[in-house]
mmCIF file of C-alpha atoms in Angstrom:
data_model
loop_
_atom_site.group_PDB
_atom_site.id
_atom_site.type_symbol
_atom_site.label_atom_id
_atom_site.label_comp_id
_atom_site.label_asym_id
_atom_site.label_seq_id
_atom_site.Cartn_x
_atom_site.Cartn_y
_atom_site.Cartn_z
ATOM 1 C CA MET A 3 117.527 89.534 84.838
ATOM 2 C CA SER A 4 116.696 90.858 88.349
ATOM 3 C CA THR A 5 113.205 90.380 89.987
ATOM 4 C CA ALA A 6 111.143 92.806 91.706
ATOM 5 C CA PRO A 7 109.877 91.711 95.928
ATOM 6 C CA THR A 8 106.479 90.725 95.874
ATOM 7 C CA HIS A 9 103.840 91.847 98.582
ATOM 8 C CA ARG A 10 99.962 91.145 99.065
ATOM 9 C CA THR A 11 97.385 92.188 96.751
ATOM 10 C CA GLY A 12 96.443 95.379 96.832
ATOM 11 C CA THR A 13 99.611 97.038 98.896
ATOM 12 C CA PRO A 14 101.777 99.437 96.387
ATOM 13 C CA SER A 15 105.259 99.064 95.317
ATOM 14 C CA VAL A 16 107.393 101.679 96.401
ATOM 15 C CA SER A 17 110.745 103.006 94.971
ATOM 16 C CA VAL A 18 112.732 104.742 97.747
ATOM 17 C CA VAL A 19 114.547 107.401 96.660
ATOM 18 C CA ILE A 20 117.849 109.163 98.442
ATOM 19 C CA CYS A 21 119.068 113.166 97.028
ATOM 20 C CA VAL A 22 122.757 112.436 97.772
ATOM 21 C CA TYR A 23 125.455 115.530 97.477
ATOM 22 C CA THR A 24 128.443 115.208 99.069
ATOM 23 C CA GLU A 25 131.641 112.824 99.686
ATOM 24 C CA ASP A 26 131.454 113.659 103.238
ATOM 25 C CA ARG A 27 128.664 111.946 103.963
ATOM 26 C CA TRP A 28 130.278 108.782 102.326
ATOM 27 C CA GLY A 29 128.985 106.434 105.610
ATOM 28 C CA ASP A 30 125.654 107.998 105.684
ATOM 29 C CA ILE A 31 125.327 107.055 102.179
ATOM 30 C CA LEU A 32 125.925 103.556 102.863
ATOM 31 C CA ALA A 33 124.306 102.696 106.142
ATOM 32 C CA ALA A 34 120.659 104.715 104.802
ATOM 33 C CA VAL A 35 121.236 102.397 101.598
ATOM 34 C CA ALA A 36 121.403 99.424 103.617
ATOM 35 C CA SER A 37 118.389 100.142 105.783
ATOM 36 C CA VAL A 38 116.375 100.620 102.146
ATOM 37 C CA ARG A 39 117.955 97.129 101.598
ATOM 38 C CA ASP A 40 116.712 95.648 105.376
ATOM 39 C CA GLN A 41 113.053 96.591 105.383
ATOM 40 C CA SER A 42 110.640 93.633 106.324
ATOM 41 C CA TYR A 43 108.678 94.871 103.493
ATOM 42 C CA PRO A 44 110.890 95.446 100.213
ATOM 43 C CA ALA A 45 111.366 97.901 98.404
ATOM 44 C CA LEU A 46 110.752 98.015 94.624
ATOM 45 C CA GLU A 47 114.197 100.120 94.080
ATOM 46 C CA THR A 48 116.540 101.958 95.367
ATOM 47 C CA LEU A 49 117.555 105.344 94.011
ATOM 48 C CA LEU A 50 120.442 107.247 94.932
ATOM 49 C CA VAL A 51 120.513 111.075 92.637
ATOM 50 C CA VAL A 52 123.193 112.719 92.965
ATOM 51 C CA ASP A 53 123.373 116.615 92.928
ATOM 52 C CA HIS A 54 125.883 117.869 90.095
ATOM 53 C CA ASN A 55 129.053 115.849 91.859
ATOM 54 C CA PRO A 56 130.831 113.923 88.764
ATOM 55 C CA ALA A 57 133.494 112.314 92.023
ATOM 56 C CA LEU A 58 130.205 111.404 94.398
ATOM 57 C CA LEU A 59 128.141 110.063 90.482
ATOM 58 C CA ARG A 60 131.833 107.880 89.858
ATOM 59 C CA ARG A 61 132.281 106.447 93.392
ATOM 60 C CA LEU A 62 128.096 105.518 93.688
ATOM 61 C CA ALA A 63 128.367 103.197 89.910
ATOM 62 C CA LYS A 64 131.560 102.134 91.491
ATOM 63 C CA THR A 65 129.999 100.578 94.478
ATOM 64 C CA TYR A 66 126.604 99.475 92.798
ATOM 65 C CA GLY A 67 127.168 98.581 89.602
ATOM 66 C CA ASP A 68 129.004 100.756 86.918
ATOM 67 C CA ASP A 69 126.052 101.138 84.667
ATOM 68 C CA GLY A 70 124.138 102.791 87.400
ATOM 69 C CA ALA A 71 121.010 99.760 86.997
ATOM 70 C CA GLY A 72 121.665 97.792 90.383
ATOM 71 C CA ALA A 73 120.825 94.109 90.658
ATOM 72 C CA GLY A 74 119.111 91.855 92.274
ATOM 73 C CA ALA A 75 115.289 91.545 93.570
ATOM 74 C CA GLN A 76 115.901 95.417 95.156
ATOM 75 C CA PRO A 77 118.358 96.850 92.712
ATOM 76 C CA VAL A 78 119.876 99.934 93.791
ATOM 77 C CA ARG A 79 120.360 102.377 90.981
ATOM 78 C CA VAL A 80 122.863 105.731 90.489
ATOM 79 C CA LEU A 81 121.203 108.656 89.105
ATOM 80 C CA ALA A 82 123.162 112.244 88.248
ATOM 81 C CA ASN A 83 120.014 115.209 89.133
ATOM 82 C CA ALA A 84 118.733 115.735 85.445
ATOM 83 C CA GLY A 85 118.250 119.753 86.836
ATOM 84 C CA PRO A 86 119.657 122.152 88.325
ATOM 85 C CA ARG A 87 121.238 122.002 91.216
ATOM 86 C CA GLY A 88 118.917 121.770 94.477
ATOM 87 C CA LEU A 89 117.062 119.029 96.195
ATOM 88 C CA SER A 90 113.642 119.740 94.155
ATOM 89 C CA ALA A 91 115.154 119.240 90.714
ATOM 90 C CA GLY A 92 117.241 115.686 92.483
ATOM 91 C CA ARG A 93 113.960 114.731 93.793
ATOM 92 C CA ASN A 94 111.521 114.927 90.878
ATOM 93 C CA THR A 95 114.615 113.811 88.610
ATOM 94 C CA GLY A 96 114.011 109.961 91.295
ATOM 95 C CA ILE A 97 110.479 110.633 90.767
ATOM 96 C CA GLU A 98 111.251 110.829 87.043
ATOM 97 C CA ALA A 99 113.358 107.811 87.034
ATOM 98 C CA SER A 100 110.473 105.238 89.182
ATOM 99 C CA ARG A 101 108.612 103.383 88.843
ATOM 100 C CA GLY A 102 107.091 102.172 91.745
ATOM 101 C CA GLU A 103 103.231 103.058 92.862
ATOM 102 C CA VAL A 104 104.361 104.876 96.109
ATOM 103 C CA ILE A 105 107.529 107.244 95.842
ATOM 104 C CA ALA A 106 109.322 107.127 99.670
ATOM 105 C CA PHE A 107 111.871 110.021 100.316
ATOM 106 C CA LEU A 108 114.829 108.955 102.693
ATOM 107 C CA ASP A 109 117.841 112.037 103.970
ATOM 108 C CA ASP A 110 121.578 110.962 102.752
ATOM 109 C CA ASP A 111 121.969 111.102 106.537
ATOM 110 C CA ALA A 112 119.427 108.936 108.228
ATOM 111 C CA VAL A 113 118.710 105.325 108.895
ATOM 112 C CA ALA A 114 114.545 103.413 108.281
ATOM 113 C CA GLU A 115 114.219 101.366 111.464
ATOM 114 C CA ARG A 116 113.041 97.572 109.597
ATOM 115 C CA ASP A 117 108.759 97.936 109.039
ATOM 116 C CA TRP A 118 109.565 102.239 108.168
ATOM 117 C CA LEU A 119 107.884 101.086 104.641
ATOM 118 C CA LEU A 120 105.561 98.379 105.848
ATOM 119 C CA HIS A 121 103.614 101.680 107.402
ATOM 120 C CA PHE A 122 103.616 103.556 104.346
ATOM 121 C CA ALA A 123 102.712 100.943 102.474
ATOM 122 C CA GLU A 124 99.816 99.744 105.217
ATOM 123 C CA GLY A 125 98.471 103.573 104.591
ATOM 124 C CA TYR A 126 97.446 103.404 100.666
ATOM 125 C CA ALA A 127 95.480 100.925 101.612
ATOM 126 C CA ASP A 128 92.529 104.443 101.389
ATOM 127 C CA PRO A 129 93.017 105.109 97.732
ATOM 128 C CA ARG A 130 92.188 109.127 98.634
ATOM 129 C CA VAL A 131 95.479 108.791 100.849
ATOM 130 C CA MET A 132 98.039 110.890 98.678
ATOM 131 C CA ALA A 133 100.886 110.851 100.913
ATOM 132 C CA VAL A 134 102.155 109.087 104.084
ATOM 133 C CA GLY A 135 104.768 111.006 107.276
ATOM 134 C CA GLY A 136 107.161 109.175 109.155
ATOM 135 C CA ARG A 137 108.558 110.317 112.772
ATOM 136 C CA THR A 138 111.914 111.501 112.797
ATOM 137 C CA GLN A 139 113.908 110.922 115.539
ATOM 138 C CA PRO A 140 117.577 112.574 116.410
ATOM 139 C CA VAL A 141 120.376 111.244 116.981
ATOM 140 C CA TRP A 142 122.546 113.954 118.659
ATOM 141 C CA ALA A 143 126.436 113.966 117.507
ATOM 142 C CA SER A 144 126.807 114.226 121.415
ATOM 143 C CA ARG A 145 125.121 111.226 121.874
ATOM 144 C CA ARG A 146 122.522 113.400 123.720
ATOM 145 C CA ARG A 147 120.525 116.282 123.144
ATOM 146 C CA PRO A 148 121.995 119.736 124.437
ATOM 147 C CA ALA A 149 120.105 120.554 127.614
ATOM 148 C CA TRP A 150 119.579 124.442 126.026
ATOM 149 C CA PHE A 151 117.364 122.399 122.604
ATOM 150 C CA PRO A 152 113.938 122.670 123.508
ATOM 151 C CA GLU A 153 111.589 119.536 121.646
ATOM 152 C CA GLU A 154 109.658 121.574 120.193
ATOM 153 C CA PHE A 155 112.125 123.156 117.922
ATOM 154 C CA ASP A 156 113.631 119.243 116.344
ATOM 155 C CA TRP A 157 112.402 120.825 113.123
ATOM 156 C CA VAL A 158 116.127 122.746 113.165
ATOM 157 C CA VAL A 159 117.479 119.625 112.563
ATOM 158 C CA GLY A 160 114.925 118.283 111.014
ATOM 159 C CA CYS A 161 113.425 115.958 113.387
ATOM 160 C CA THR A 162 109.790 115.144 114.578
ATOM 161 C CA TYR A 163 109.556 117.842 116.730
ATOM 162 C CA ARG A 164 106.885 118.568 120.258
ATOM 163 C CA GLY A 165 103.666 119.315 118.912
ATOM 164 C CA LEU A 166 102.668 117.120 116.365
ATOM 165 C CA PRO A 167 99.918 115.002 116.806
ATOM 166 C CA PRO A 168 100.864 111.222 117.760
ATOM 167 C CA GLY A 169 99.683 108.159 116.181
ATOM 168 C CA LYS A 170 98.802 108.210 112.788
ATOM 169 C CA VAL A 171 96.415 111.435 111.240
ATOM 170 C CA ALA A 172 95.964 113.286 108.817
ATOM 171 C CA VAL A 173 97.734 116.396 108.385
ATOM 172 C CA ARG A 174 98.211 120.036 106.430
ATOM 173 C CA ASN A 175 101.699 118.419 105.317
ATOM 174 C CA VAL A 176 104.087 115.988 105.740
ATOM 175 C CA LEU A 177 108.310 116.350 106.506
ATOM 176 C CA GLY A 178 110.199 115.972 103.031
ATOM 177 C CA GLY A 179 113.139 113.415 104.840
ATOM 178 C CA ASN A 180 110.823 111.344 106.277
ATOM 179 C CA ALA A 181 108.241 111.178 103.685
ATOM 180 C CA SER A 182 106.407 109.029 100.916
ATOM 181 C CA PHE A 183 103.253 110.051 98.489
ATOM 182 C CA ARG A 184 101.493 108.253 95.747
ATOM 183 C CA ARG A 185 102.753 108.126 91.938
ATOM 184 C CA SER A 186 99.363 109.566 90.836
ATOM 185 C CA GLY A 187 99.630 112.283 93.366
ATOM 186 C CA LEU A 188 102.741 113.788 92.584
ATOM 187 C CA ALA A 189 101.618 113.657 88.171
ATOM 188 C CA ALA A 190 98.499 115.863 89.341
ATOM 189 C CA VAL A 191 100.728 118.352 91.011
ATOM 190 C CA GLY A 192 103.699 117.893 88.846
ATOM 191 C CA GLY A 193 106.650 117.323 91.395
ATOM 192 C CA PHE A 194 108.935 119.671 93.974
ATOM 193 C CA ALA A 195 108.944 123.692 92.953
ATOM 194 C CA SER A 196 112.170 124.678 92.931
ATOM 195 C CA GLY A 197 113.859 128.000 94.739
ATOM 196 C CA ILE A 198 112.398 126.926 98.504
ATOM 197 C CA GLY A 199 114.657 123.817 98.979
ATOM 198 C CA ARG A 200 117.973 123.005 100.562
ATOM 199 C CA ASP A 201 121.128 123.986 97.235
ATOM 200 C CA GLY A 202 123.849 123.232 99.413
ATOM 201 C CA HIS A 203 124.163 125.896 102.269
ATOM 202 C CA ARG A 204 122.268 128.455 100.369
ATOM 203 C CA LEU A 205 119.339 130.194 101.627
ATOM 204 C CA PRO A 206 116.193 129.399 102.146
ATOM 205 C CA LEU A 207 116.503 125.840 103.742
ATOM 206 C CA GLY A 208 113.310 124.393 103.599
ATOM 207 C CA GLY A 209 108.897 124.444 102.953
ATOM 208 C CA GLU A 210 109.007 122.540 99.421
ATOM 209 C CA GLU A 211 107.077 119.981 100.998
ATOM 210 C CA THR A 212 105.060 121.945 102.325
ATOM 211 C CA GLU A 213 104.345 123.786 99.138
ATOM 212 C CA LEU A 214 103.641 121.001 96.947
ATOM 213 C CA CYS A 215 101.294 119.297 100.202
ATOM 214 C CA ILE A 216 99.261 121.877 99.641
ATOM 215 C CA ARG A 217 99.125 121.870 95.601
ATOM 216 C CA LEU A 218 98.545 118.588 96.539
ATOM 217 C CA THR A 219 95.342 119.061 98.102
ATOM 218 C CA ARG A 220 93.812 121.608 96.202
ATOM 219 C CA ALA A 221 94.465 119.835 93.493
ATOM 220 C CA LEU A 222 92.885 116.756 95.060
ATOM 221 C CA PRO A 223 90.195 118.101 97.228
ATOM 222 C CA ASP A 224 89.542 114.858 98.674
ATOM 223 C CA ALA A 225 93.343 113.572 99.109
ATOM 224 C CA LEU A 226 93.759 112.732 102.213
ATOM 225 C CA LEU A 227 97.826 113.320 103.627
ATOM 226 C CA LEU A 228 99.023 110.777 106.561
ATOM 227 C CA ILE A 229 101.300 110.882 108.892
ATOM 228 C CA ASP A 230 102.166 107.263 110.797
ATOM 229 C CA ASP A 231 104.635 107.810 113.514
ATOM 230 C CA ARG A 232 104.995 103.485 113.371
ATOM 231 C CA SER A 233 107.202 104.911 110.489
ATOM 232 C CA VAL A 234 110.624 105.738 111.916
ATOM 233 C CA ILE A 235 113.831 106.890 111.221
ATOM 234 C CA HIS A 236 116.884 108.458 112.568
ATOM 235 C CA HIS A 237 118.398 111.304 111.746
ATOM 236 C CA ARG A 238 122.068 111.986 111.829
ATOM 237 C CA VAL A 239 122.375 116.024 113.673
ATOM 238 C CA PRO A 240 126.294 116.632 113.539
ATOM 239 C CA PRO A 241 128.543 118.945 116.086
ATOM 240 C CA GLY A 242 127.724 122.123 114.285
ATOM 241 C CA ARG A 243 124.332 121.849 114.050
ATOM 242 C CA GLU A 244 124.082 121.110 117.960
ATOM 243 C CA ARG A 245 124.859 124.683 118.076
ATOM 244 C CA PHE A 246 122.834 128.546 118.405
ATOM 245 C CA ARG A 247 124.325 130.188 116.187
ATOM 246 C CA TYR A 248 123.068 127.295 113.238
ATOM 247 C CA PHE A 249 119.694 127.044 115.431
ATOM 248 C CA ARG A 250 119.814 130.342 115.005
ATOM 249 C CA THR A 251 120.024 130.896 111.336
ATOM 250 C CA ARG A 252 117.982 127.770 110.271
ATOM 251 C CA ALA A 253 115.311 129.480 112.032
ATOM 252 C CA TYR A 254 115.943 132.600 110.244
ATOM 253 C CA ALA A 255 115.912 130.406 106.573
ATOM 254 C CA GLU A 256 112.668 128.687 107.854
ATOM 255 C CA GLY A 257 110.952 131.988 108.352
ATOM 256 C CA LEU A 258 112.247 133.475 104.592
ATOM 257 C CA SER A 259 110.657 129.636 103.431
ATOM 258 C CA LYS A 260 107.561 130.236 104.826
ATOM 259 C CA ALA A 261 107.490 133.831 103.453
ATOM 260 C CA LEU A 262 107.868 132.174 99.750
ATOM 261 C CA VAL A 263 105.740 129.529 100.603
ATOM 262 C CA ALA A 264 102.373 132.414 101.990
ATOM 263 C CA ARG A 265 103.193 134.111 98.783
ATOM 264 C CA SER A 266 103.217 130.934 96.390
ATOM 265 C CA VAL A 267 100.533 129.483 97.789
ATOM 266 C CA GLY A 268 98.110 132.188 100.283
ATOM 267 C CA SER A 269 98.900 133.182 103.453
ATOM 268 C CA ARG A 270 95.898 131.367 104.757
ATOM 269 C CA ALA A 271 97.068 128.188 103.898
ATOM 270 C CA GLY A 272 100.627 128.519 103.259
ATOM 271 C CA LEU A 273 100.517 129.536 107.179
ATOM 272 C CA GLU A 274 97.467 127.042 109.174
ATOM 273 C CA SER A 275 99.734 125.140 111.289
ATOM 274 C CA GLU A 276 101.947 127.019 112.260
ATOM 275 C CA ARG A 277 99.145 129.869 114.477
ATOM 276 C CA ARG A 278 99.016 127.004 115.807
ATOM 277 C CA TYR A 279 102.519 125.754 116.881
ATOM 278 C CA THR A 280 103.427 129.965 118.159
ATOM 279 C CA THR A 281 99.951 130.397 120.009
ATOM 280 C CA ARG A 282 99.580 127.183 121.664
ATOM 281 C CA VAL A 283 103.078 124.899 121.098
ATOM 282 C CA LEU A 284 105.775 127.440 122.216
ATOM 283 C CA PRO A 285 104.482 129.219 124.786
ATOM 284 C CA ALA A 286 103.497 125.635 126.404
ATOM 285 C CA GLY A 287 106.459 125.350 125.778
ATOM 286 C CA VAL A 288 108.278 128.933 127.578
ATOM 287 C CA GLY A 289 106.411 127.678 130.355
ATOM 288 C CA ARG A 290 108.291 124.747 131.226
ATOM 289 C CA GLY A 291 111.446 125.987 130.287
ATOM 290 C CA LEU A 292 110.437 128.508 133.228
ATOM 291 C CA ARG A 293 109.355 125.906 136.111
ATOM 292 C CA ASP A 294 112.164 123.675 134.727
ATOM 293 C CA ALA A 295 114.780 126.960 135.656
ATOM 294 C CA LEU A 296 112.266 127.384 138.658
ATOM 295 C CA LEU A 297 113.152 123.822 139.851
ATOM 296 C CA GLY A 298 116.700 123.766 139.346
ATOM 297 C CA ARG A 299 116.708 121.391 136.856
ATOM 298 C CA PRO A 300 119.536 121.676 133.741
ATOM 299 C CA GLY A 301 118.198 123.670 131.120
ATOM 300 C CA GLY A 302 115.164 125.917 131.807
ATOM 301 C CA ALA A 303 115.752 128.581 131.250
ATOM 302 C CA GLY A 304 118.181 128.090 128.225
ATOM 303 C CA ARG A 305 115.368 126.222 126.448
ATOM 304 C CA ALA A 306 112.920 128.564 127.525
ATOM 305 C CA GLY A 307 115.304 131.346 125.920
ATOM 306 C CA ALA A 308 115.941 129.729 122.501
ATOM 307 C CA ILE A 309 112.018 129.613 121.698
ATOM 308 C CA VAL A 310 112.473 133.333 122.350
ATOM 309 C CA ALA A 311 115.026 133.292 120.484
ATOM 310 C CA GLY A 312 113.704 131.268 116.977
ATOM 311 C CA VAL A 313 110.188 133.026 117.365
ATOM 312 C CA ALA A 314 112.455 136.352 116.757
ATOM 313 C CA ALA A 315 114.357 134.586 114.326
ATOM 314 C CA ALA A 316 112.309 133.451 112.080
ATOM 315 C CA ALA A 317 109.718 136.628 112.600
ATOM 316 C CA GLY A 318 112.107 138.239 111.458
ATOM 317 C CA GLY A 319 113.272 135.921 108.510
ATOM 318 C CA TYR A 320 109.730 135.899 107.337
ATOM 319 C CA ALA A 321 109.147 140.008 107.847
ATOM 320 C CA LEU A 322 112.382 140.315 105.267
ATOM 321 C CA GLY A 323 110.784 137.383 103.200
ATOM 322 C CA THR A 324 107.720 138.673 102.550
ATOM 323 C CA LEU A 325 109.427 142.363 100.888
ATOM 324 C CA ARG A 326 111.328 139.863 98.761
ATOM 325 C CA ALA A 327 108.176 137.828 97.330
ATOM 326 C CA ARG A 328 106.577 140.910 96.567
ATOM 327 C CA ARG A 329 109.084 142.313 94.956
ATOM 328 C CA GLY A 330 109.413 139.727 92.998
ATOM 329 C CA GLY A 331 105.983 137.652 92.402
ATOM 330 C CA GLY A 332 106.995 134.971 94.643
ATOM 331 C CA ARG A 333 105.540 132.459 92.462
ATOM 332 C CA PHE A 334 107.575 128.772 91.142
ATOM 333 C CA ALA A 335 107.715 127.174 88.429
ATOM 334 C CA VAL A 336 108.356 123.249 89.577
ATOM 335 C CA ALA A 337 111.744 122.283 88.880
ATOM 336 C CA ALA A 338 112.634 121.442 85.767
ATOM 337 C CA VAL A 339 114.439 118.164 85.166
ATOM 338 C CA GLU A 340 115.282 116.202 82.115
ATOM 339 C CA SER A 341 112.841 113.121 81.067
ATOM 340 C CA VAL A 342 113.708 109.977 79.637
ATOM 341 C CA THR A 343 113.139 111.343 76.293
ATOM 342 C CA GLY A 344 115.566 114.068 77.295
ATOM 343 C CA THR A 345 112.766 116.864 76.688
ATOM 344 C CA ALA A 346 112.534 119.539 80.150
ATOM 345 C CA ARG A 347 109.555 118.849 82.466
ATOM 346 C CA GLY A 348 108.084 121.555 84.804
ATOM 347 C CA THR A 349 104.968 123.090 85.399
ATOM 348 C CA PRO A 350 103.857 126.102 87.334
ATOM 349 C CA ALA A 351 103.105 125.738 91.413
ATOM 350 C CA GLY A 352 101.108 127.902 91.519
ATOM 351 C CA PRO A 353 98.450 130.832 90.231
ATOM 352 C CA GLY A 354 100.028 132.357 87.566
ATOM 353 C CA ALA A 355 104.233 130.767 88.093
ATOM 354 C CA GLY A 356 106.030 130.648 85.129
ATOM 355 C CA ALA A 357 109.252 132.772 86.842
ATOM 356 C CA ALA A 358 112.027 131.547 87.568
ATOM 357 C CA ALA A 359 112.387 130.309 91.700
ATOM 358 C CA ALA A 360 114.843 132.586 92.502
ATOM 359 C CA GLU A 361 113.092 135.850 90.707
ATOM 360 C CA GLY A 362 110.039 135.026 93.190
ATOM 361 C CA ALA A 363 112.552 134.849 95.998
ATOM 362 C CA GLY A 364 113.860 137.917 94.454
ATOM 363 C CA ALA A 365 116.971 136.888 94.454
#
């Protein structure tokens, strides 16, 4: 019988969910789990949720315990995604199966610093806090940032970008690959919506955590959502994501996603942070790039050009996504998963929700 880790009075127990889908990331998955096991604030458990990949499920179950229950003070439980293919249903499967008062999410190709969970847990001392996110730093395959790649667009590779406020601050939404949520907050909104987030290589590729956070603060008006940049993870950026082609495609996909989010929760809430980003942060980035070019510094012109190209690609995606959402309704349902009793769980993700996410996307 395993013994759960103990913490001082008033600090929450934390379950960590890592969603996985491919054996190509085997080494990354093992490193991610090891970083959770090495936390100064021990996790109650780690849940590996496998997205419709039986071979990977068997391999992980054999590695961490054939029954999937794990062993020791920090068990690793291996589970199959109990809903439709995709990241949202995988996360909801982890939420359903977890036991912690707080559920933290870590990308399968990232490793957490030793005090990652400690700073998350400290954030929940205030009962109004329903989510705490952290800072995600890129680990470039080429060992250095491409000279043309602007820090303002680090979200393209799933990392914290220039323009986010430093320190421990209240935000509209946390970033999903390095985030935690109070269980009661997730229960109030039902979980992540399908049709927005990642599903292998299918577009669109993001926005599900933004949509959830907006629903969360609407359901619980007193809720606080924080980012504490002391909660650090290091996210691997493979060679293919260092290329301009991926940069442009991912920016376009973000435009698609933001259109669907705005259609679901309203453009005022869905684009509030983006307005400041496009009117203040990005123009300043273009100015820095042009200044560096004039001073003969490498990559300056490339960074300025990449920002302009990224904005154009995102705007194009947003325009097309808005058209699709209008045709399809643009409302999303929470990704239903099988509960421990074997019944499907899923709730509407927005006013008038009930249509399938694919219908909302006009797919």
